[in-house]
Every structure is written in C-alpha cells, then in structure tokens.
CSV table of C-alpha atoms in Angstrom, one decimal:
chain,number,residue,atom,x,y,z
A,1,UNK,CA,0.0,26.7,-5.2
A,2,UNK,CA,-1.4,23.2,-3.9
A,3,UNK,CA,-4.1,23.0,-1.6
A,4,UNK,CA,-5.6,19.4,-0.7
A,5,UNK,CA,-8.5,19.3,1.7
A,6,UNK,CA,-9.8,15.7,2.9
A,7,UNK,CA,-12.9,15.7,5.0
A,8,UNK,CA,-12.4,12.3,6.3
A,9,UNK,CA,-8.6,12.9,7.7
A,10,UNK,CA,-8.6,9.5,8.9
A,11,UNK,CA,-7.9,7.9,5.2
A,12,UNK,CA,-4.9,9.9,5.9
A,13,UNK,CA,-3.7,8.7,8.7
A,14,UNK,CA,-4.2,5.3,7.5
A,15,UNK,CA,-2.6,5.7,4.2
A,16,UNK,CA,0.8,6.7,7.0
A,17,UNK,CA,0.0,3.3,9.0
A,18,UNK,CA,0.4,1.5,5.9
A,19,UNK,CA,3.3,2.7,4.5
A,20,UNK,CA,5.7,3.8,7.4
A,21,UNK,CA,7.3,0.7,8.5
A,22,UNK,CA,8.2,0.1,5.2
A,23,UNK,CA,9.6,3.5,4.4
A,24,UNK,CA,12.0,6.0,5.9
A,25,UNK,CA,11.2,8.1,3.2
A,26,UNK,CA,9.6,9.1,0.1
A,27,UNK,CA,8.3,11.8,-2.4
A,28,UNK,CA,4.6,12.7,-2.9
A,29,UNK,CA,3.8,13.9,-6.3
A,30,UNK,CA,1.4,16.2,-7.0
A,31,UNK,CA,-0.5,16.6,-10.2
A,32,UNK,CA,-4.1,18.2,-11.1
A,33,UNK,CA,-5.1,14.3,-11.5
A,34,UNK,CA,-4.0,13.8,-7.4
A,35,UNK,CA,-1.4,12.4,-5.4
A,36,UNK,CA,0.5,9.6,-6.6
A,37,UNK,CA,3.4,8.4,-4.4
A,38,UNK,CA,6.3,5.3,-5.7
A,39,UNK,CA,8.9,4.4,-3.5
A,40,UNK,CA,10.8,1.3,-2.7
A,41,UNK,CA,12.0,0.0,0.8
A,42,UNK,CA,15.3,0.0,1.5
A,43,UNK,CA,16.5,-3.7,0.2
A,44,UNK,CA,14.6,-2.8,-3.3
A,45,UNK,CA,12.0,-6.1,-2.6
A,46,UNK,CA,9.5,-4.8,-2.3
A,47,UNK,CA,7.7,-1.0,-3.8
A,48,UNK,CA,4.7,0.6,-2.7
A,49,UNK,CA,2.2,2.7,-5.3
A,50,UNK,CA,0.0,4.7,-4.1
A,51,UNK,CA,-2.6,6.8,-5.9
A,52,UNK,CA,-5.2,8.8,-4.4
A,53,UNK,CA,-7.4,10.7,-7.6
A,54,UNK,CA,-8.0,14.7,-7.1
A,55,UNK,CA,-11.5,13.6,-7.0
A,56,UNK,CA,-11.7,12.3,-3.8
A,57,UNK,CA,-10.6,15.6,-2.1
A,58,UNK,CA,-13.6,17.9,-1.6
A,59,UNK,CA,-11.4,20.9,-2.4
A,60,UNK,CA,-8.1,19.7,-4.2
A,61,UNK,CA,-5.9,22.6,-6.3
A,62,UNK,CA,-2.6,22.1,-7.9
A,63,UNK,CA,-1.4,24.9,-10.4
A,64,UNK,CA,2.2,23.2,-10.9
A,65,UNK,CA,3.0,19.6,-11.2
A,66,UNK,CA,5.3,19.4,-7.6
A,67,UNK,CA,7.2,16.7,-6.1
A,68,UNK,CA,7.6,16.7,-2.0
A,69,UNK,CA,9.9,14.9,-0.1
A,70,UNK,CA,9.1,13.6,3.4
A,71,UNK,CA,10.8,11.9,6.1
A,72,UNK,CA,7.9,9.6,6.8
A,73,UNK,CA,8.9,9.5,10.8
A,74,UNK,CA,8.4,13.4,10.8
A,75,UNK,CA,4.8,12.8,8.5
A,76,UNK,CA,3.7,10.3,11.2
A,77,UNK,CA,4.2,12.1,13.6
A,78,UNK,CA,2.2,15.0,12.7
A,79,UNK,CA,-0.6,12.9,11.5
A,80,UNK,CA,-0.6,11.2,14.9
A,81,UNK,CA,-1.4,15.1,16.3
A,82,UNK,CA,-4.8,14.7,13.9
A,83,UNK,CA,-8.2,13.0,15.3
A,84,UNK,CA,-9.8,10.5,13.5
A,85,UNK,CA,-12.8,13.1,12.7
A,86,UNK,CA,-10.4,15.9,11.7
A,87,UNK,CA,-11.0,17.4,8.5
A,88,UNK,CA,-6.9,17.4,7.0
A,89,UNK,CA,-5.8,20.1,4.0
A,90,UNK,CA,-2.3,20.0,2.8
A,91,UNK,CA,-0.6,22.8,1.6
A,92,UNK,CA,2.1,24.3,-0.2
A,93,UNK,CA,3.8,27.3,-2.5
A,94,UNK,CA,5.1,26.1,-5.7
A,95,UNK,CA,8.3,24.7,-5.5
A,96,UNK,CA,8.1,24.5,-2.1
A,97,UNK,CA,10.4,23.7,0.6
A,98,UNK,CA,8.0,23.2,3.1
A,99,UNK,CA,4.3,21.8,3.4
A,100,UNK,CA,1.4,22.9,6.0
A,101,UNK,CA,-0.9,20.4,7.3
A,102,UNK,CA,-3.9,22.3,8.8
A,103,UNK,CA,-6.3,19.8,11.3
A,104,UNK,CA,-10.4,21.1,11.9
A,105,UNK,CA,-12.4,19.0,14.0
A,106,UNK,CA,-16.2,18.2,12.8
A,107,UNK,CA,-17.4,21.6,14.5
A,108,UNK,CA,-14.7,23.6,13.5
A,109,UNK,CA,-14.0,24.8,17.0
A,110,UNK,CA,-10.2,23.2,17.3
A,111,UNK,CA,-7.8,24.4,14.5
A,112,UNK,CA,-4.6,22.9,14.7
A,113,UNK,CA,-1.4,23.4,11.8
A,114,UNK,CA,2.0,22.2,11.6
A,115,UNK,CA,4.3,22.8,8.7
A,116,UNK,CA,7.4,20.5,7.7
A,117,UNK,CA,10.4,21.0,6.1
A,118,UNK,CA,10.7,19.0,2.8
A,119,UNK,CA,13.6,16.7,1.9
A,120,UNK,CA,15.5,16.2,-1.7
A,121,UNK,CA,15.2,12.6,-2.5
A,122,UNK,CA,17.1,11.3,-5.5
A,123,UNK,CA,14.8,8.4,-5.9
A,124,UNK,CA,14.6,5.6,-8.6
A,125,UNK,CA,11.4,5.8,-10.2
A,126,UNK,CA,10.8,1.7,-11.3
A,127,UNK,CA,8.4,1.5,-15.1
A,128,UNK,CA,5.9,-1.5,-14.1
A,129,UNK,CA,4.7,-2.8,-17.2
A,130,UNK,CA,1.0,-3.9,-17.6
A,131,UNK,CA,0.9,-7.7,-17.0
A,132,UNK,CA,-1.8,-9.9,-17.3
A,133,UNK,CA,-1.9,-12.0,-13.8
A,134,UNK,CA,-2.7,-16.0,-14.4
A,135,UNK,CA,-4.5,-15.4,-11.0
A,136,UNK,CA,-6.8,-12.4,-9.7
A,137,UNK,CA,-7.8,-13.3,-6.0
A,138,UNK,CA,-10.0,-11.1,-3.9
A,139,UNK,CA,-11.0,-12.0,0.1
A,140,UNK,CA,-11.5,-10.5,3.3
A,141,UNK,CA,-8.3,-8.3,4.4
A,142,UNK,CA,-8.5,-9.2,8.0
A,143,UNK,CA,-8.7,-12.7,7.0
A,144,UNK,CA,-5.2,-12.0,4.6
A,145,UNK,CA,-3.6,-10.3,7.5
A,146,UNK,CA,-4.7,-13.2,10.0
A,147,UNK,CA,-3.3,-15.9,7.9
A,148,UNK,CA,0.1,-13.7,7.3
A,149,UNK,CA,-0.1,-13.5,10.7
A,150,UNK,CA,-0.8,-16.8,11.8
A,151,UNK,CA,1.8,-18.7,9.5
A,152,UNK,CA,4.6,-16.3,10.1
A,153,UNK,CA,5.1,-18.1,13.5
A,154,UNK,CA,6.4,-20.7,11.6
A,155,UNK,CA,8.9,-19.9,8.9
A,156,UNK,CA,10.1,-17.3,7.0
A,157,UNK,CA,8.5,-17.7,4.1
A,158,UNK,CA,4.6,-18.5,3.0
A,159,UNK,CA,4.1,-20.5,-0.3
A,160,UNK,CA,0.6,-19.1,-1.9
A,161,UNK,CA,-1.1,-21.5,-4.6
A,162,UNK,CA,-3.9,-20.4,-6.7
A,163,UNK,CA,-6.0,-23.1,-8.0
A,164,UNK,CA,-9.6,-22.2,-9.9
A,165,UNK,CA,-10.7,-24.0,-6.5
A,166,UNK,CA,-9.5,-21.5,-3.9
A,167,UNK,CA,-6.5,-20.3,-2.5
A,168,UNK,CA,-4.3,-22.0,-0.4
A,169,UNK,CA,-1.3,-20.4,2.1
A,170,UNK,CA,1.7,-22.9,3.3
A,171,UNK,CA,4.1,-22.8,5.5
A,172,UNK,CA,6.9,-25.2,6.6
A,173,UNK,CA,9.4,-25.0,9.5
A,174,UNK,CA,11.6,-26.3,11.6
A,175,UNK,CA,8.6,-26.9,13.6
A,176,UNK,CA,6.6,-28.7,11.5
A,177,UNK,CA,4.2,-27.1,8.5
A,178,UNK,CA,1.0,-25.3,8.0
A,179,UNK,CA,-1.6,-24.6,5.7
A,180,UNK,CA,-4.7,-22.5,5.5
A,181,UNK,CA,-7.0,-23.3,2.5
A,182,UNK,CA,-9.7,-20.6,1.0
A,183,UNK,CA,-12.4,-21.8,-1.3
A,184,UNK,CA,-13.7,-20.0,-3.2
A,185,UNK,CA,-17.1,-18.4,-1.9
A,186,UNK,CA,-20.3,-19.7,-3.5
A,187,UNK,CA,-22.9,-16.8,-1.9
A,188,UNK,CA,-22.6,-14.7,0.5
A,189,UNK,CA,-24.6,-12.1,1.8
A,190,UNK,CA,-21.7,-9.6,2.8
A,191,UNK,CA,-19.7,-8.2,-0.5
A,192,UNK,CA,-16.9,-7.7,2.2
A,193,UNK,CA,-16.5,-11.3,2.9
A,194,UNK,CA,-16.1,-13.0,-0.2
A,195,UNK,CA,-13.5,-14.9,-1.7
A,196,UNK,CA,-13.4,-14.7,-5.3
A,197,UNK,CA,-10.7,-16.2,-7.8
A,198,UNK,CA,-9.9,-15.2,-11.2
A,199,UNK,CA,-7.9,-17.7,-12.3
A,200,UNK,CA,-5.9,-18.4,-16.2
A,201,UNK,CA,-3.3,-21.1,-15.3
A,202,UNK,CA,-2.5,-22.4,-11.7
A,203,UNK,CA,0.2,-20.7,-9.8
A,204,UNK,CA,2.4,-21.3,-6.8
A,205,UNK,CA,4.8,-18.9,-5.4
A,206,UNK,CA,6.8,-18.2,-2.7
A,207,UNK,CA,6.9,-15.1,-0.9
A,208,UNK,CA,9.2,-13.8,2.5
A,209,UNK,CA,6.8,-13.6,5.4
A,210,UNK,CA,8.4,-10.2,6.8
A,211,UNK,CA,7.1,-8.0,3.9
A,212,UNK,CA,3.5,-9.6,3.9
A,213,UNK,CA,2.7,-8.3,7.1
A,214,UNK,CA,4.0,-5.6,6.3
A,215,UNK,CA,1.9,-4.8,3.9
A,216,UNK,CA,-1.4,-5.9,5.5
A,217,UNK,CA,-1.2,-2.3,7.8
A,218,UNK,CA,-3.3,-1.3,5.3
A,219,UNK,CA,-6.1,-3.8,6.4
A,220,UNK,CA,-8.0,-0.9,8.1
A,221,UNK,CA,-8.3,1.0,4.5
A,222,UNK,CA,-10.2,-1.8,3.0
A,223,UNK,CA,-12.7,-4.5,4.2
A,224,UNK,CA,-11.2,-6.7,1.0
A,225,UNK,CA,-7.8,-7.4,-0.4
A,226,UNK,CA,-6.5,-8.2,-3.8
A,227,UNK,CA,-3.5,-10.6,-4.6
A,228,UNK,CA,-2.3,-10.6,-8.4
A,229,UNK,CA,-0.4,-13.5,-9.4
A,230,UNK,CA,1.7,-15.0,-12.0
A,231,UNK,CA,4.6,-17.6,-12.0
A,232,UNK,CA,7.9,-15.7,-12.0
A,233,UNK,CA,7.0,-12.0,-11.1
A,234,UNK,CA,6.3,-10.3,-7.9
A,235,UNK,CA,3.0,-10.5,-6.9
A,236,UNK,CA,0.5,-7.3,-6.3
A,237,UNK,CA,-1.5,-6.9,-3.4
A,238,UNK,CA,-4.0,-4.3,-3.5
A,239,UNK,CA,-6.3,-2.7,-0.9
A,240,UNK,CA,-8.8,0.2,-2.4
A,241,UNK,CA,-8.7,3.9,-0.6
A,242,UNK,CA,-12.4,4.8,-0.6
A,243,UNK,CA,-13.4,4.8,-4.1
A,244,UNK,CA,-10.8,7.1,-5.3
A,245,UNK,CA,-7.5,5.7,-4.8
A,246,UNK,CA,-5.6,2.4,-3.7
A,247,UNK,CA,-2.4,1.1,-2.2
A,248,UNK,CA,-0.4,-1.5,-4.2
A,249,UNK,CA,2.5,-3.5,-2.8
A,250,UNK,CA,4.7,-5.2,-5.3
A,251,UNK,CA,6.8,-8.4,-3.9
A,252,UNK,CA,9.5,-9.8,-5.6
A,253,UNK,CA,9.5,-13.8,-5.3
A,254,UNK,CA,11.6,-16.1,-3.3
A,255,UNK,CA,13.0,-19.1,-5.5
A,256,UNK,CA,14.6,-22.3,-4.8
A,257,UNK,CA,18.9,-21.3,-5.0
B,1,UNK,CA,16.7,-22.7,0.9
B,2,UNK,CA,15.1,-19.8,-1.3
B,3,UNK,CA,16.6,-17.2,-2.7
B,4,UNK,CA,15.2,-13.7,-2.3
B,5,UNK,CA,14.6,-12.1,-5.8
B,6,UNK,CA,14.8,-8.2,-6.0
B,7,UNK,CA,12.3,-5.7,-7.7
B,8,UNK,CA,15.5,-4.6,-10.3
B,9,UNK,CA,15.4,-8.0,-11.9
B,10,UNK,CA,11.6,-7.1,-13.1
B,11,UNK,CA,11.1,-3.7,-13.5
B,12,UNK,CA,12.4,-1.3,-15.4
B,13,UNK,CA,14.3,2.0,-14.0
B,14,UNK,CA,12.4,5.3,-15.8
C-alpha cells in the first residue's frame, strides 16, 4: 500500500509545471524515504531529478518500494482538475497498475478523485557522481528566468561566466550581442533577493537556450535558484520544494566543433 | 558553431 497526502496540493501542481514540457513520460519511485523521480528528455541533454522526502507529506505510507509509470500529459491533466488550496493524496495497491489521486478543498466540502492507468517504462537510470562545482551561484529565480528569457531573443545559445565578482550571461547573434552582468550582493534585506557566489576557479560555459527556459517553469517553486558549475560537465540548476525536496536540471554543454 | 554535448558522455548508465 502507498498513500501520500500533501496539504498544500499546489507544490504538486507545480512540481507538473516544471517538468511536463520537458517530459512525455516518466516513473515515480516510491520508497519509505519519499518520492524520487529521474528521467531524461527525449534527445538525452538534459535530465531532471526530483526528490521530494516522506517528511514533507503530513501523512505519507509506503509498505513496498514501487515504481509508477505516468504519461505526464495524462498527470497534468488531472492535476489541472485540483485547486490551488486542495489538499492532494496519492494512492496505490502494491504493484499497482493504477494510482488514485483524491482532491479536498480547505473545508472539506468538495471531494474530487481520479484514478490513472500506469505505464511500463523501460527507462535508463543515469549514476551522477558527486562533483565538486568550481562555481556555486545562488540569485533570484525570476531574475534567472528573466535573463533566460530575455537573451533567448537573440541566439541559440547563452554563454554563463562565473567570476568571484558576479555572474555574467552572454549572448551573441545575428543581430548583434547581449550581456547581463550580476554582482554579487553585498546586503540585502530580502534572503530571496540575493546573489551569492561560491566560487574555486573561474568558469565559462556555454549552454542551448531552449532547455534553460525550460527549466525555469520551476521559478514558482522557489523564490531562489541555484546554478552549479564546472568547466567541462553539465551544469545543475536547482530550485528547492518547500523544505523537503528540490528539482535538479542537469545540462550537458555546448562546445566549439 | 557549437556542438551540443549529450548527458551519455558524462554520466554513467546504472
């Protein structure tokens, strides 16, 4: 049996957001420790890791490690059925070949639940090993996914450098070229709205704009965003779920043919 | 032009 109640459903629906354009499909495994998902798009560029911790769930059960298949189209649109207030629980037998997704809104008047049929996916699982990033950078997510944004109108591709100054985001094109620099925050009041740099060795690398903003759908999980560096290896940008989970999205570099 | 670099050439398949 595996039952997973979330009070705040809308982490939920979020977590969907952020992963759906990049999927068609992936497997949700379920431990006692919580849900931990790995899946890769379709050109194998990029992966996305997400982990949210049984501890986050307010009631979370799983007598049988289980792995679930879903067609994240069919996911979405279920989760687009639940309000931003619902409570969500999951459900399922073991070795199921369906799940349950029950909705209760705040009062518990409206009780909604849909079930879906599961899908057998034969998917690679990748081993990331432990690296130690020359560059740790941490700023404002809404500011990541404006500049993503913002440069993509002018190339494919965005170079990001990591100096122990700040952070810097290029683009050139046939256009003409742009750059947005970041220093590095000295105080602010807001947590939320600093820029912060870790940095071992300076780092430049270049990265394909298309998957970028993909990844910053998950701006609304996190006011702050985190971009791992290190010359040669796909970078890591991470946005925390609440304070029991997060979303990783590995990229693997562009580099001069 | 870049070349576009895939995951395989980094990670290891479990």
């Amino acid at each position: 049996m595996f039952e997973a109640r979330l009070t705040q459903g809308s982490l939920l629906k979020k977590v969907m957001e952020a992963i759906r354009e990049l999927l068609n499909e992936a497997s949700f495994d379920c431990s006692e420790n919580g849900i931990q998902l790995q899946a890769m798009d379709n050109s194998h560029v990029s992966l996305v890791s997400l982990n949210m911790g049984s501890e986050g769930f307010d009631k979370f059960r799983c007598d049988r490690n289980l792995t679930m298949g879903m067609n994240l189209a069919s996911l979405s649109k279920i989760l687009k059925c639940a309000s931003n207030s619902d409570a969500i629980t999951l459900k399922a037998q073991d070795d199921p070949d369906t799940v349950t997704f029950t909705f209760e809104s705040e009062n518990n008047e409206r009780v909604s639940d849909y079930s879906m049929k599961l899908i057998n996916l034969d998917q690679e699982h990748l081993g990331i090993p432990d690296t130690e990033y020359s560059c740790v950078v941490k700023m404002p997510s809404a500011d990541f996914a404006r500049i993503c944004k913002d440069l993509s109108q002018f190339g494919d591709c965005i170079t990001i450098s990591c100096t122990k100054e700040g952070i810097k985001f290029s683009v050139a094109g046939d256009i003409g070229t742009g750059n947005v620099k970041l220093a590095q925050t000295a105080n602010v009041d807001k947590e939320s709205e600093a820029v912060t740099v870790e940095m071992q060795e300076p780092v430049s690398l270049t990265f394909a704009c298309r998957y970028l903003n993909h990844f910053t759908k998950a701006t609304p999980l996190s006011e702050q965003v985190q971009l791992s560096l290190s010359a040669d290896v796909p970078l890591v940008v991470e946005y925390k779920i609440g304070e029991f989970g997060h979303i990783r999205y590995y990229l693997a570099p562009k580099i001069d043919e | 032009p870049k070349k576009q670099l895939t995951l395989s050439a980094f990670f290891d398949q479990r």
